[in-house]
Amino acid sequence: MAHYARVNPENIVTYVTPIPNELITDENGVEHEERALDHLYNSIPDSRGDRWIQTSYNNNFRTRTAGLGYTWDESLDAFIQPKPYESWSLNEVTKSWEPPIPVPTSNDTDSEYVWDEESRSWIHPTLS
């Protein structure tokens, strides 16, 4: 089963759908993207102004499975999750958002810090 993400002109994922293999493979079992695109444009005609980009349900390519609201970054060949906070920046190697300061480490395995954008710091909910 192949999965495709509908990407609008702003490169935002607006829809993700599976396509059964029998619709996109030839008699030798080889996938053909043009068959997938024909199927998508014919079954969802209002998507003709958008692009369809294959995504991996198992995260085997394009870094992660596309999700609604994710951004398609063609230069990184990746689907990027929505930016969680304005102060965070994209690590182009991991293709993930990172805070301006690392999460504090703790010996307490039950400790969970949360990001506070106003102070741009990590806070411990039980200590604040």
PDB file of C-alpha atoms in Angstrom:
ATOM      1  CA  MET A   1       0.000   0.000   0.000  1.00  0.00           C
ATOM      2  CA  ALA A   2       1.418   3.358  -1.036  1.00  0.00           C
ATOM      3  CA  HIS A   3       0.562   6.601   0.764  1.00  0.00           C
ATOM      4  CA  TYR A   4       0.409  10.040  -0.806  1.00  0.00           C
ATOM      5  CA  ALA A   5       0.221  13.494   0.745  1.00  0.00           C
ATOM      6  CA  ARG A   6      -1.730  16.301  -0.905  1.00  0.00           C
ATOM      7  CA  VAL A   7       0.394  19.444  -0.715  1.00  0.00           C
ATOM      8  CA  ASN A   8      -1.098  22.871  -1.428  1.00  0.00           C
ATOM      9  CA  PRO A   9       0.753  25.702  -3.242  1.00  0.00           C
ATOM     10  CA  GLU A  10       2.233  26.827   0.125  1.00  0.00           C
ATOM     11  CA  ASN A  11       3.710  23.307   0.576  1.00  0.00           C
ATOM     12  CA  ILE A  12       1.374  22.475   3.479  1.00  0.00           C
ATOM     13  CA  VAL A  13      -0.017  18.933   3.720  1.00  0.00           C
ATOM     14  CA  THR A  14      -3.807  19.075   3.565  1.00  0.00           C
ATOM     15  CA  TYR A  15      -4.646  15.388   3.121  1.00  0.00           C
ATOM     16  CA  VAL A  16      -2.953  11.980   3.269  1.00  0.00           C
ATOM     17  CA  THR A  17      -4.418   8.893   1.625  1.00  0.00           C
ATOM     18  CA  PRO A  18      -3.438   5.303   0.929  1.00  0.00           C
ATOM     19  CA  ILE A  19      -3.573   3.765  -2.538  1.00  0.00           C
ATOM     20  CA  PRO A  20      -3.839  -0.011  -2.965  1.00  0.00           C
ATOM     21  CA  ASN A  21      -0.838  -1.545  -4.706  1.00  0.00           C
ATOM     22  CA  GLU A  22      -2.971  -3.123  -7.437  1.00  0.00           C
ATOM     23  CA  LEU A  23      -3.834   0.383  -8.692  1.00  0.00           C
ATOM     24  CA  ILE A  24      -0.226   1.513  -9.089  1.00  0.00           C
ATOM     25  CA  THR A  25       1.831  -1.572  -9.921  1.00  0.00           C
ATOM     26  CA  ASP A  26       2.390  -3.299 -13.235  1.00  0.00           C
ATOM     27  CA  GLU A  27       2.257  -7.032 -13.941  1.00  0.00           C
ATOM     28  CA  ASN A  28       5.795  -7.360 -12.502  1.00  0.00           C
ATOM     29  CA  GLY A  29       4.862  -5.688  -9.221  1.00  0.00           C
ATOM     30  CA  VAL A  30       6.761  -2.476 -10.028  1.00  0.00           C
ATOM     31  CA  GLU A  31       5.191   0.746  -8.676  1.00  0.00           C
ATOM     32  CA  HIS A  32       4.560   3.538 -11.168  1.00  0.00           C
ATOM     33  CA  GLU A  33       4.084   7.010  -9.741  1.00  0.00           C
ATOM     34  CA  GLU A  34       2.185   8.188 -12.821  1.00  0.00           C
ATOM     35  CA  ARG A  35      -0.476   5.536 -12.121  1.00  0.00           C
ATOM     36  CA  ALA A  36      -0.810   6.823  -8.555  1.00  0.00           C
ATOM     37  CA  LEU A  37      -1.087  10.433  -9.714  1.00  0.00           C
ATOM     38  CA  ASP A  38      -3.653   9.531 -12.389  1.00  0.00           C
ATOM     39  CA  HIS A  39      -5.708   7.746  -9.750  1.00  0.00           C
ATOM     40  CA  LEU A  40      -5.481  10.654  -7.303  1.00  0.00           C
ATOM     41  CA  TYR A  41      -6.302  13.415  -9.803  1.00  0.00           C
ATOM     42  CA  ASN A  42      -9.196  11.373 -11.229  1.00  0.00           C
ATOM     43  CA  SER A  43     -10.680  10.412  -7.877  1.00  0.00           C
ATOM     44  CA  ILE A  44     -10.127  13.836  -6.257  1.00  0.00           C
ATOM     45  CA  PRO A  45     -10.607  16.303  -9.134  1.00  0.00           C
ATOM     46  CA  ASP A  46     -10.411  19.440  -6.975  1.00  0.00           C
ATOM     47  CA  SER A  47      -6.773  18.560  -6.191  1.00  0.00           C
ATOM     48  CA  ARG A  48      -5.528  19.458  -9.675  1.00  0.00           C
ATOM     49  CA  GLY A  49      -3.894  22.692  -8.445  1.00  0.00           C
ATOM     50  CA  ASP A  50      -2.081  20.830  -5.695  1.00  0.00           C
ATOM     51  CA  ARG A  51       0.765  18.322  -5.750  1.00  0.00           C
ATOM     52  CA  TRP A  52       0.720  14.756  -4.521  1.00  0.00           C
ATOM     53  CA  ILE A  53       3.939  13.494  -2.924  1.00  0.00           C
ATOM     54  CA  GLN A  54       4.519   9.947  -1.819  1.00  0.00           C
ATOM     55  CA  THR A  55       5.105   9.507   1.887  1.00  0.00           C
ATOM     56  CA  SER A  56       6.276   6.490   3.835  1.00  0.00           C
ATOM     57  CA  TYR A  57       3.916   5.033   6.398  1.00  0.00           C
ATOM     58  CA  ASN A  58       6.952   3.293   7.962  1.00  0.00           C
ATOM     59  CA  ASN A  59       9.236   6.362   7.820  1.00  0.00           C
ATOM     60  CA  ASN A  60      11.463   4.605   5.273  1.00  0.00           C
ATOM     61  CA  PHE A  61      11.963   7.775   3.244  1.00  0.00           C
ATOM     62  CA  ARG A  62      11.258  11.514   3.473  1.00  0.00           C
ATOM     63  CA  THR A  63      12.201  11.376   7.173  1.00  0.00           C
ATOM     64  CA  ARG A  64       8.706  10.773   8.543  1.00  0.00           C
ATOM     65  CA  THR A  65       5.150  10.042   7.529  1.00  0.00           C
ATOM     66  CA  ALA A  66       3.386  13.173   6.308  1.00  0.00           C
ATOM     67  CA  GLY A  67       0.672  14.513   8.581  1.00  0.00           C
ATOM     68  CA  LEU A  68      -1.953  17.222   8.268  1.00  0.00           C
ATOM     69  CA  GLY A  69      -0.346  20.626   8.674  1.00  0.00           C
ATOM     70  CA  TYR A  70       3.171  19.352   7.988  1.00  0.00           C
ATOM     71  CA  THR A  71       5.303  21.253   5.477  1.00  0.00           C
ATOM     72  CA  TRP A  72       6.858  19.621   2.435  1.00  0.00           C
ATOM     73  CA  ASP A  73      10.463  20.815   2.116  1.00  0.00           C
ATOM     74  CA  GLU A  74      11.669  19.814  -1.324  1.00  0.00           C
ATOM     75  CA  SER A  75      15.280  20.868  -0.685  1.00  0.00           C
ATOM     76  CA  LEU A  76      15.446  18.522   2.335  1.00  0.00           C
ATOM     77  CA  ASP A  77      13.244  15.859   0.684  1.00  0.00           C
ATOM     78  CA  ALA A  78      11.309  15.704   3.947  1.00  0.00           C
ATOM     79  CA  PHE A  79       7.977  16.351   5.586  1.00  0.00           C
ATOM     80  CA  ILE A  80       8.557  18.764   8.459  1.00  0.00           C
ATOM     81  CA  GLN A  81       6.291  18.814  11.498  1.00  0.00           C
ATOM     82  CA  PRO A  82       4.649  22.138  12.403  1.00  0.00           C
ATOM     83  CA  LYS A  83       6.947  24.441  14.343  1.00  0.00           C
ATOM     84  CA  PRO A  84       6.053  24.002  18.021  1.00  0.00           C
ATOM     85  CA  TYR A  85       7.341  27.396  19.236  1.00  0.00           C
ATOM     86  CA  GLU A  86       8.529  30.545  17.524  1.00  0.00           C
ATOM     87  CA  SER A  87      11.941  30.412  19.225  1.00  0.00           C
ATOM     88  CA  TRP A  88      12.745  26.889  18.029  1.00  0.00           C
ATOM     89  CA  SER A  89      14.848  26.321  14.915  1.00  0.00           C
ATOM     90  CA  LEU A  90      14.974  23.563  12.345  1.00  0.00           C
ATOM     91  CA  ASN A  91      17.938  21.214  12.472  1.00  0.00           C
ATOM     92  CA  GLU A  92      18.467  20.434   8.786  1.00  0.00           C
ATOM     93  CA  VAL A  93      20.367  17.239   9.590  1.00  0.00           C
ATOM     94  CA  THR A  94      17.704  15.625  11.798  1.00  0.00           C
ATOM     95  CA  LYS A  95      14.903  17.613  10.080  1.00  0.00           C
ATOM     96  CA  SER A  96      13.353  18.242  13.482  1.00  0.00           C
ATOM     97  CA  TRP A  97      12.653  21.374  15.500  1.00  0.00           C
ATOM     98  CA  GLU A  98      15.051  22.110  18.360  1.00  0.00           C
ATOM     99  CA  PRO A  99      14.744  24.473  21.317  1.00  0.00           C
ATOM    100  CA  PRO A 100      17.260  27.278  21.789  1.00  0.00           C
ATOM    101  CA  ILE A 101      18.503  25.531  24.948  1.00  0.00           C
ATOM    102  CA  PRO A 102      18.599  21.774  25.577  1.00  0.00           C
ATOM    103  CA  VAL A 103      16.171  20.018  27.908  1.00  0.00           C
ATOM    104  CA  PRO A 104      17.667  19.798  31.416  1.00  0.00           C
ATOM    105  CA  THR A 105      18.776  16.374  32.480  1.00  0.00           C
ATOM    106  CA  SER A 106      17.538  14.847  35.680  1.00  0.00           C
ATOM    107  CA  ASN A 107      18.133  11.667  37.647  1.00  0.00           C
ATOM    108  CA  ASP A 108      14.412  11.559  38.380  1.00  0.00           C
ATOM    109  CA  THR A 109      12.917   9.472  35.575  1.00  0.00           C
ATOM    110  CA  ASP A 110       9.439  10.788  36.438  1.00  0.00           C
ATOM    111  CA  SER A 111      10.534  14.388  35.833  1.00  0.00           C
ATOM    112  CA  GLU A 112       9.156  15.997  32.766  1.00  0.00           C
ATOM    113  CA  TYR A 113      10.107  19.487  31.749  1.00  0.00           C
ATOM    114  CA  VAL A 114       7.913  21.595  29.515  1.00  0.00           C
ATOM    115  CA  TRP A 115       8.930  24.474  27.306  1.00  0.00           C
ATOM    116  CA  ASP A 116       7.804  27.950  28.364  1.00  0.00           C
ATOM    117  CA  GLU A 117       7.931  30.196  25.303  1.00  0.00           C
ATOM    118  CA  GLU A 118       7.452  33.420  27.275  1.00  0.00           C
ATOM    119  CA  SER A 119      10.611  32.892  29.348  1.00  0.00           C
ATOM    120  CA  ARG A 120      12.253  30.805  26.639  1.00  0.00           C
ATOM    121  CA  SER A 121      13.227  28.207  29.187  1.00  0.00           C
ATOM    122  CA  TRP A 122      12.334  24.751  30.409  1.00  0.00           C
ATOM    123  CA  ILE A 123      10.183  24.560  33.520  1.00  0.00           C
ATOM    124  CA  HIS A 124       9.384  21.673  35.773  1.00  0.00           C
ATOM    125  CA  PRO A 125       5.607  21.762  36.374  1.00  0.00           C
ATOM    126  CA  THR A 126       5.832  20.333  39.893  1.00  0.00           C
ATOM    127  CA  LEU A 127       8.508  22.823  40.930  1.00  0.00           C
ATOM    128  CA  SER A 128       6.934  25.996  39.555  1.00  0.00           C
TER     129      SER A 128
END
